[in-house]
Short mmCIF file of C-alpha atoms and ligand atoms in Angstrom, two decimals:
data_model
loop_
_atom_site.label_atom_id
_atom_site.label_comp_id
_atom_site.label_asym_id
_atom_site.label_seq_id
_atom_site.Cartn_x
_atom_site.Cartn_y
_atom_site.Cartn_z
CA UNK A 1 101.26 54.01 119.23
CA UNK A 2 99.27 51.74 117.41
CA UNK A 3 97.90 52.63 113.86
CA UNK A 4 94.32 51.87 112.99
CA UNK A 5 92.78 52.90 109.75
CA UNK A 6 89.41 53.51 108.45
CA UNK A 7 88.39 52.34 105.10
CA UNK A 8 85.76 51.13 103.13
CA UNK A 9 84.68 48.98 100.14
CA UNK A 10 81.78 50.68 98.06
CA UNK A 11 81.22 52.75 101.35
CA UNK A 12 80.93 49.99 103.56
CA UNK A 13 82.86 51.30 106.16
CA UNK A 14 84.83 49.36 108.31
CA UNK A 15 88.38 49.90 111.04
CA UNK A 16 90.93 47.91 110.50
CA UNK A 17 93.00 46.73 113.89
CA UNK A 18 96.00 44.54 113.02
CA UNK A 19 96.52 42.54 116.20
CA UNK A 20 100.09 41.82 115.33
CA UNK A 21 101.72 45.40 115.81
CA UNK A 22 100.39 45.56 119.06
CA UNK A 23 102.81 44.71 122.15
CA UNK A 24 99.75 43.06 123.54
CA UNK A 25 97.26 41.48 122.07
CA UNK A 26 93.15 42.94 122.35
CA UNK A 27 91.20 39.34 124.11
CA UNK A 28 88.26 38.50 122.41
CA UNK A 29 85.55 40.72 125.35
CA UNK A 30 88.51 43.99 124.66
CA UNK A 31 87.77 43.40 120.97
CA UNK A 32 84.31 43.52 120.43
CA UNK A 33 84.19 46.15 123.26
CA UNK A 34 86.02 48.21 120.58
CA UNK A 35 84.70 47.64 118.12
CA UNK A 36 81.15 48.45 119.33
CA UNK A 37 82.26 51.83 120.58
CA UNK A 38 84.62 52.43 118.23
CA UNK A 39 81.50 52.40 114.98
CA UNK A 40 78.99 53.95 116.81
CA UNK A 41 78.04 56.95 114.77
CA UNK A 42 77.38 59.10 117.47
CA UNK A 43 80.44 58.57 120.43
CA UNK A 44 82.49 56.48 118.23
CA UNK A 45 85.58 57.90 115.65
CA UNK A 46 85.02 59.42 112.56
CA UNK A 47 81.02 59.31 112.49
CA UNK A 48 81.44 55.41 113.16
CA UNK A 49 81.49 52.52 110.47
CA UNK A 50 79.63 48.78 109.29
CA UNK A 51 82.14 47.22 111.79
CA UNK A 52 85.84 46.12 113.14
CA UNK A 53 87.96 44.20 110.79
CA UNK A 54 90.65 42.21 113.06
CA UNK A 55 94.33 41.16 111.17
CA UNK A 56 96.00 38.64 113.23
CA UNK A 57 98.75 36.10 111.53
CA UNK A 58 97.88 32.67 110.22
CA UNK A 59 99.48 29.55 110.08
CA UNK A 60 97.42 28.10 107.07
CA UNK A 61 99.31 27.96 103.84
CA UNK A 62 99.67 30.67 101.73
CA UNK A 63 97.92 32.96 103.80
CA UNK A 64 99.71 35.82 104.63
CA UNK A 65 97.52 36.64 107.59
CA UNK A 66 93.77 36.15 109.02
CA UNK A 67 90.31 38.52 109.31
CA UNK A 68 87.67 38.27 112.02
CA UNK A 69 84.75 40.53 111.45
CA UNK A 70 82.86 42.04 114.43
CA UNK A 71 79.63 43.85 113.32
CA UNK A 72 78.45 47.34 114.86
CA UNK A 73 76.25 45.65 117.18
CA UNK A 74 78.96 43.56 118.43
CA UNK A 75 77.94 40.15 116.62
CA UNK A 76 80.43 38.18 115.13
CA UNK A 77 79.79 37.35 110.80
CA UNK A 78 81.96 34.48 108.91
CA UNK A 79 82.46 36.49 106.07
CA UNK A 80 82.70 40.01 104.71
CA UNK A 81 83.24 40.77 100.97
CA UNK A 82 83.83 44.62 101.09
CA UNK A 83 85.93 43.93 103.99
CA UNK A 84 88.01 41.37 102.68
CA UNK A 85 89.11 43.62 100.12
CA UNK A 86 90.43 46.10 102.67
CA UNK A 87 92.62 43.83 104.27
CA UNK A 88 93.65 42.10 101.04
CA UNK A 89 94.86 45.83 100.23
CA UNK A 90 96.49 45.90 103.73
CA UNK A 91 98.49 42.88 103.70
CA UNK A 92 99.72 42.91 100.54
CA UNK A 93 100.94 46.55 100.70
CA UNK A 94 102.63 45.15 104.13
CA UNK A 95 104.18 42.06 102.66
CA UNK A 96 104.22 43.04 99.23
CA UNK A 97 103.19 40.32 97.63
CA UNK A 98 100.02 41.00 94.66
CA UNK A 99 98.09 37.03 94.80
CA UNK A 100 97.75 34.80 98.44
CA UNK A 101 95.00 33.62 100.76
CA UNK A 102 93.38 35.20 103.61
CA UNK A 103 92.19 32.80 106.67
CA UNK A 104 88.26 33.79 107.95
CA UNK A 105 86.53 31.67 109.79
CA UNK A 106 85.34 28.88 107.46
CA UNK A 107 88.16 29.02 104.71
CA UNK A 108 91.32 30.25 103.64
CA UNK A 109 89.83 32.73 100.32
CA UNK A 110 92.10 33.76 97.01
CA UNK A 111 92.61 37.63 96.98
CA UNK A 112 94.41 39.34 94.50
CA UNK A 113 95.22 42.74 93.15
CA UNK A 114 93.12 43.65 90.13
CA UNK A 115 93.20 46.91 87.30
CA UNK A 116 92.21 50.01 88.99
CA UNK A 117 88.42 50.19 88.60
CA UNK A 118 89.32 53.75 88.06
CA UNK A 119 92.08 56.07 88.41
CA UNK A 120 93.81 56.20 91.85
CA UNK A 121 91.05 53.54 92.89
CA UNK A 122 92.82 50.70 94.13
CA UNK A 123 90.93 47.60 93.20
CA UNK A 124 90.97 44.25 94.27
CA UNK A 125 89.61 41.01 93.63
CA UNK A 126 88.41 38.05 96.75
CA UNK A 127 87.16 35.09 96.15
CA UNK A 128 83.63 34.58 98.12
CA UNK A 129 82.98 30.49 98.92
CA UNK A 130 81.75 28.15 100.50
CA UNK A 131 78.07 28.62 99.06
CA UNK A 132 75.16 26.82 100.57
CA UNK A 133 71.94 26.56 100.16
CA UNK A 134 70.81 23.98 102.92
CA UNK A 135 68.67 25.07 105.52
CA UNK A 136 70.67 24.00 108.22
CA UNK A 137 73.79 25.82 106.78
CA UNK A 138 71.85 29.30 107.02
CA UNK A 139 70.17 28.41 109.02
CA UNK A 140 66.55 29.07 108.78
CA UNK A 141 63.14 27.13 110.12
CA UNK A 142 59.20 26.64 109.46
CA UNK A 143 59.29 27.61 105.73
CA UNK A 144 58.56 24.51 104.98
CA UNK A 145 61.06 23.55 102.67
CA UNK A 146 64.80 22.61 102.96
CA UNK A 147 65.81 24.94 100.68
CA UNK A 148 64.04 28.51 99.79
CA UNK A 149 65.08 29.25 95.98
CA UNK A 150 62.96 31.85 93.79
CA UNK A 151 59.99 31.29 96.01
CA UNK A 152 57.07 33.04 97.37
CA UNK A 153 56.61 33.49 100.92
CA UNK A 154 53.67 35.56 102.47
CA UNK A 155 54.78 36.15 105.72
CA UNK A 156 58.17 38.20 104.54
CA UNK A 157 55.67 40.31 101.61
CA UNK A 158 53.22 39.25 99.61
CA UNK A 159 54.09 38.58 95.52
CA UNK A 160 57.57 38.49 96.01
CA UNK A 161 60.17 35.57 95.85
CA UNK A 162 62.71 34.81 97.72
CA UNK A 163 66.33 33.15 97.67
CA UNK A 164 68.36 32.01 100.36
CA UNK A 165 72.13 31.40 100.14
CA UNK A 166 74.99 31.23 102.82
CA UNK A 167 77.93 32.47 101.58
CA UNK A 168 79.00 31.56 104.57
CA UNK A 169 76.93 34.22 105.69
CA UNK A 170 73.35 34.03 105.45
CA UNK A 171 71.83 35.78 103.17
CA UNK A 172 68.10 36.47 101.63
CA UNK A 173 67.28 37.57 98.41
CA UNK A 174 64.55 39.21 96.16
CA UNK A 175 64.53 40.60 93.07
CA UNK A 176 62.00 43.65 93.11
CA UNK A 177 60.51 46.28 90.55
CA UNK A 178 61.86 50.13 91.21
CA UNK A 179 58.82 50.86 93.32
CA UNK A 180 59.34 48.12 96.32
CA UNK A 181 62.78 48.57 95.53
CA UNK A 182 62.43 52.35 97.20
CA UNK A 183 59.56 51.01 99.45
CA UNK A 184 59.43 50.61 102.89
CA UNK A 185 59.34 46.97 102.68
CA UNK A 186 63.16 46.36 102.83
CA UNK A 187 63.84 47.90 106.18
CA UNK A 188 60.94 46.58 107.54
CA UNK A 189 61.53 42.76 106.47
CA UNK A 190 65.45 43.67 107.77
CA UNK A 191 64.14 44.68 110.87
CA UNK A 192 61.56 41.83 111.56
CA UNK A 193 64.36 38.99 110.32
CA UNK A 194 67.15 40.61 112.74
CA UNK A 195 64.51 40.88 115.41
CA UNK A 196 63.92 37.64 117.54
CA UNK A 197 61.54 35.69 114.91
CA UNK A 198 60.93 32.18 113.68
CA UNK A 199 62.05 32.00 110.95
CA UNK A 200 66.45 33.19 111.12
CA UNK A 201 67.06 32.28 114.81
CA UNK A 202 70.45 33.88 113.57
CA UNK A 203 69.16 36.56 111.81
CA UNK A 204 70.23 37.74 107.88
CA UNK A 205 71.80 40.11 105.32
CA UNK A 206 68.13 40.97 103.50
CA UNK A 207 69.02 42.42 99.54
CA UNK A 208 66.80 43.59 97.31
CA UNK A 209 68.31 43.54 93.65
CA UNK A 210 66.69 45.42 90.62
CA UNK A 211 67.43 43.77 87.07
CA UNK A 212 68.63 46.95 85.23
CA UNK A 213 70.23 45.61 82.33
CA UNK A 214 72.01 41.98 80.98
CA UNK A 215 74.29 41.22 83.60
CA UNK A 216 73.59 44.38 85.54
CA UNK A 217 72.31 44.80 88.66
CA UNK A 218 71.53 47.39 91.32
CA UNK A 219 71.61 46.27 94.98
CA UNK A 220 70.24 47.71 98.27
CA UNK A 221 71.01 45.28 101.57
CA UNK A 222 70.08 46.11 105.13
CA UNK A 223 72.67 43.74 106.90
CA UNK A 224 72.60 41.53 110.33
CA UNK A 225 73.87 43.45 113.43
CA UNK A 226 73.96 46.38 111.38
CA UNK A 227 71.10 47.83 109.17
CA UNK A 228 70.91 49.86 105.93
CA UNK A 229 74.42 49.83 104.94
CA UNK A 230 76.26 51.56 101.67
CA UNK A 231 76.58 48.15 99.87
CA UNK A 232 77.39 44.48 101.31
CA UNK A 233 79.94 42.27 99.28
CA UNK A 234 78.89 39.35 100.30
CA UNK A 235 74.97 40.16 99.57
CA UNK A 236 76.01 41.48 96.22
CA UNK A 237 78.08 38.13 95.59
CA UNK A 238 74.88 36.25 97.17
CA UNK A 239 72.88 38.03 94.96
CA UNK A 240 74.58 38.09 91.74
CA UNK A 241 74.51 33.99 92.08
CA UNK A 242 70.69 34.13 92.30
CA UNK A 243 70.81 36.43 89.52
CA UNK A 244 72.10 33.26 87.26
CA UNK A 245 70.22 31.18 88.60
CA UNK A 246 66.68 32.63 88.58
CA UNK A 247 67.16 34.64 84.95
CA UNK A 248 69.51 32.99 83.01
CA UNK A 249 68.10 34.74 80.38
CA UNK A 250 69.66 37.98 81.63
CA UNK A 251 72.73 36.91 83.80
CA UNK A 252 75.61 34.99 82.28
CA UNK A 253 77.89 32.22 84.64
CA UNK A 254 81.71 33.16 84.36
CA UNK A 255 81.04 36.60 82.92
CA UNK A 256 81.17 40.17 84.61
CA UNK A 257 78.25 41.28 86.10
CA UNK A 258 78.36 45.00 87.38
CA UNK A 259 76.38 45.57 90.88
CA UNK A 260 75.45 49.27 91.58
CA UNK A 261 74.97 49.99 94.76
CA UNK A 262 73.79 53.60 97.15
CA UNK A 263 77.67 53.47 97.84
CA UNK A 264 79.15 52.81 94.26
CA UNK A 265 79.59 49.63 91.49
CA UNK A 266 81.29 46.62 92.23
CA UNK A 267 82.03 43.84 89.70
CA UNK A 268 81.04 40.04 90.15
CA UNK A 269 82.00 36.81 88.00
CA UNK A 270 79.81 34.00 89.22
CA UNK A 271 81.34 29.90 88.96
CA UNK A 272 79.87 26.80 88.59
CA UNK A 273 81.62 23.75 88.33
CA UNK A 274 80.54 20.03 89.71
CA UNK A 275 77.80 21.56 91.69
CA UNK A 276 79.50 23.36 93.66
CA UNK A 277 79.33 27.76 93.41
CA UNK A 278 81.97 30.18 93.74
CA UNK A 279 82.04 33.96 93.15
CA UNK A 280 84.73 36.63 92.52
CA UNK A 281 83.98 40.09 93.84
CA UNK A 282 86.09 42.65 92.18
CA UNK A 283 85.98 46.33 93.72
CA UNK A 284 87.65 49.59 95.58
CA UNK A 285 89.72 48.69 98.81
CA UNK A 286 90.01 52.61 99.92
CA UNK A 287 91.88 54.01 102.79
CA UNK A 288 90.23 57.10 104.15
CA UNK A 289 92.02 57.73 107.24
CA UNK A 290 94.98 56.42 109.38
CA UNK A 291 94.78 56.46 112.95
CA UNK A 292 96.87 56.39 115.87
CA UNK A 293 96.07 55.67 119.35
CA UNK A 294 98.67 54.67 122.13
CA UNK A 295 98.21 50.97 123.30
CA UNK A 296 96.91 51.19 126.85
CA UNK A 297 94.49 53.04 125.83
CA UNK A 298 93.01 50.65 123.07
CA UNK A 299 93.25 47.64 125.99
CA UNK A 300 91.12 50.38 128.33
CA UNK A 301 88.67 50.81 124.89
CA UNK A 302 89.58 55.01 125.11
CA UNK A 303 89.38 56.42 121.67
CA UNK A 304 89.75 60.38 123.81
CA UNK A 305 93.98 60.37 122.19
CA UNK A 306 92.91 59.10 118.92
CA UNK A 307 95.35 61.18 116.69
CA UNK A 308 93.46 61.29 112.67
CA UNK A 309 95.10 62.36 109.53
CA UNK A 310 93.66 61.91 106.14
CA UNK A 311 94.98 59.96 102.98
CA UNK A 312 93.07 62.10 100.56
CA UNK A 313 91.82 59.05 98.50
CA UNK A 314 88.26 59.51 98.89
CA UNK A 315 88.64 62.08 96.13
CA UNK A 316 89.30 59.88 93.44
CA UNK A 317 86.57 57.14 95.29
CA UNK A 318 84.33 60.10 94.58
CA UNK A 319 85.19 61.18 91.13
CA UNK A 320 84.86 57.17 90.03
CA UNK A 321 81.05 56.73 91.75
CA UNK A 322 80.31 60.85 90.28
CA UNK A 323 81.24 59.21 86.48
CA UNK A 324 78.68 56.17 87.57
CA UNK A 325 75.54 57.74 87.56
CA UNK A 326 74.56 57.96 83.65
CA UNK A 327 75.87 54.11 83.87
CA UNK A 328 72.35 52.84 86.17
CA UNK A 329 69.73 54.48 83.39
CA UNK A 330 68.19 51.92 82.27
N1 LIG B 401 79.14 44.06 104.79
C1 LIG B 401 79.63 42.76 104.71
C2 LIG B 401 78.93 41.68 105.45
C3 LIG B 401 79.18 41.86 106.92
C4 LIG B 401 78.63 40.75 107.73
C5 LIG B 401 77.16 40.80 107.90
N2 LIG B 401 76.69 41.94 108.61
C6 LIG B 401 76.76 39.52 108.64
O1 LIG B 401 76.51 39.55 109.86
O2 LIG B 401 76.71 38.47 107.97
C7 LIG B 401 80.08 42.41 103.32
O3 LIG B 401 80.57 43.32 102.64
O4 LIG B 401 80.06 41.25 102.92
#
């Protein structure tokens, strides 16, 4: 038997498969096979999830093992924030260790345990780097510009400005009064950018980020290969970087910003040193449900045996986001 689990980060929810307890390894096709079945809302487990976090071991230094993220649509992203957290939560409760590295597919990131954001909320803190802001590096086309930082561009919506900022993973951001915030203009731009189009031949994680406060934000992303999710770590980090840089007169470098989100409140802490950006992203890493399904059955992509029992710590998830609310009045 092989255990899964289901968890999320702010409500982005993801599985977690850690390749090493298996007797066989998943290939690559078996993987993202499962992991498109296994977070479809409708025939998947568990009314699906965001997508399919993969543990396997690493050989890089200090890193006491390695995440590959497969998106509900089957796509494969360099980095996940909310994710990250997860597994940072899994492997150190496996190796016991509170501070290492995780390997993902363009670096080896610094995770450790933080202070419970909250009681019985298990917190932890991931480093989110390398940030880009080079066209190529996105990668995005006929904007007419190498980079795209706090500027307008008509053909995405008229009046607003836009940033864009791989983190590795490409992100685009704007910063929006309530009214577009709860528009129909988000899905719609997410839709056209994650369609074919001319302008993200890869597509990209779209946020929209209302300025609620100094050095607090609230955050709505409709992601690649995914859609409207809960909250995206990596957008939030993304986003919390343009926040410094586009209204330093709200939004402080090296000091806590709090993101809001539909799914909860994460914390950021945004770097800058030689030129070069880094963020921390400091938030739950909640287990919701442990699963166990036999082997063969994984390798034949047959969730029918799945056998689910609960950890019972979405309570105190839900207790910490119920004591949020009189926190995003402005
Ligand atoms: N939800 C994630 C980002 C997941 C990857 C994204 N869909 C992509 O394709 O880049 C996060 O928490 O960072």
């Amino acid at each position: 038997m092989v255990q899964l689990l289901k968890v999320h980060g702010s409500q982005n929810k993801f599985f977690i498969l850690d390749q090493t307890e298996l007797k066989t390894k998943l290939s690559q096709p078996e993987l993202v096979a499962l992991a498109k079945h296994i977070t479809a809302p409708g025939n998947g487990l568990l009314d699906g999830a965001d997508g399919l976090l993969v543990i396997d071991s690493s050989d890089h230094q200090d890193a006491l093992g390695s995440m590959q993220v497969i998106n509900t649509d089957g796509s494969i992203a360099s980095m996940c924030g909310n994710g990250l957290r997860t597994v940072s939560r899994y492997l150190s409760d496996k190796f016991g260790k509170d501070a290492f590295k995780v390997e993902t597919m363009d670096s080896d990131l610094d995770v450790h345990r933080e202070a419970d954001l909250a009681d019985d909320v298990p917190t932890f803190s991931v480093e989110i780097s390398p940030v880009s802001f080079a066209k190529e590096n996105l990668p995005f086309d006929n904007l007419g510009t190498d980079t795209l930082i706090n500027k307008e561009v008509p053909q995405f919506a008229p009046g607003l400005k836009f940033t864009a900022i791989a983190v590795p993973n490409p992100h685009l951001i704007s910063f929006v009064d309530e009214e577009t915030m709860h528009s129909k203009t988000l899905g719609q731009l997410g839709k056209m950018l994650n369609d074919p189009n001319d302008y993200f031949p890869d597509g990209v994680n779209v946020s929209f980020a209302q300025i609620l406060d100094h050095n607090k934000l609230f955050v709505r992303t409709y992601e690649r290969g995914v859609g409207f999710t809960n909250a995206c770590g990596t957008g939030m980090s993304a986003t919390s970087l343009a926040f410094c840089l586009n209204h330093p007169d709200v939004a402080d470098f090296d000091e806590v910003i709090s993101v809001y989100n539909p799914g909860g409140m994460v914390k950021t802490r945004v770097h800058s040193r030689d030129d070069t950006f880094s963020i921390d992203l400091i938030g739950n890493a909640t287990f919701t449900h442990k699963i166990e399904i036999p082997d063969d059955d994984l390798h034949a992509n047959n969730l029918d045996h799945a056998k689910i029992t609960e950890t019972g710590e979405q309570v105190a998830y839900l207790k910490f986001v119920e004591g949020l609310k009189s926190q995003t009045v402005k």
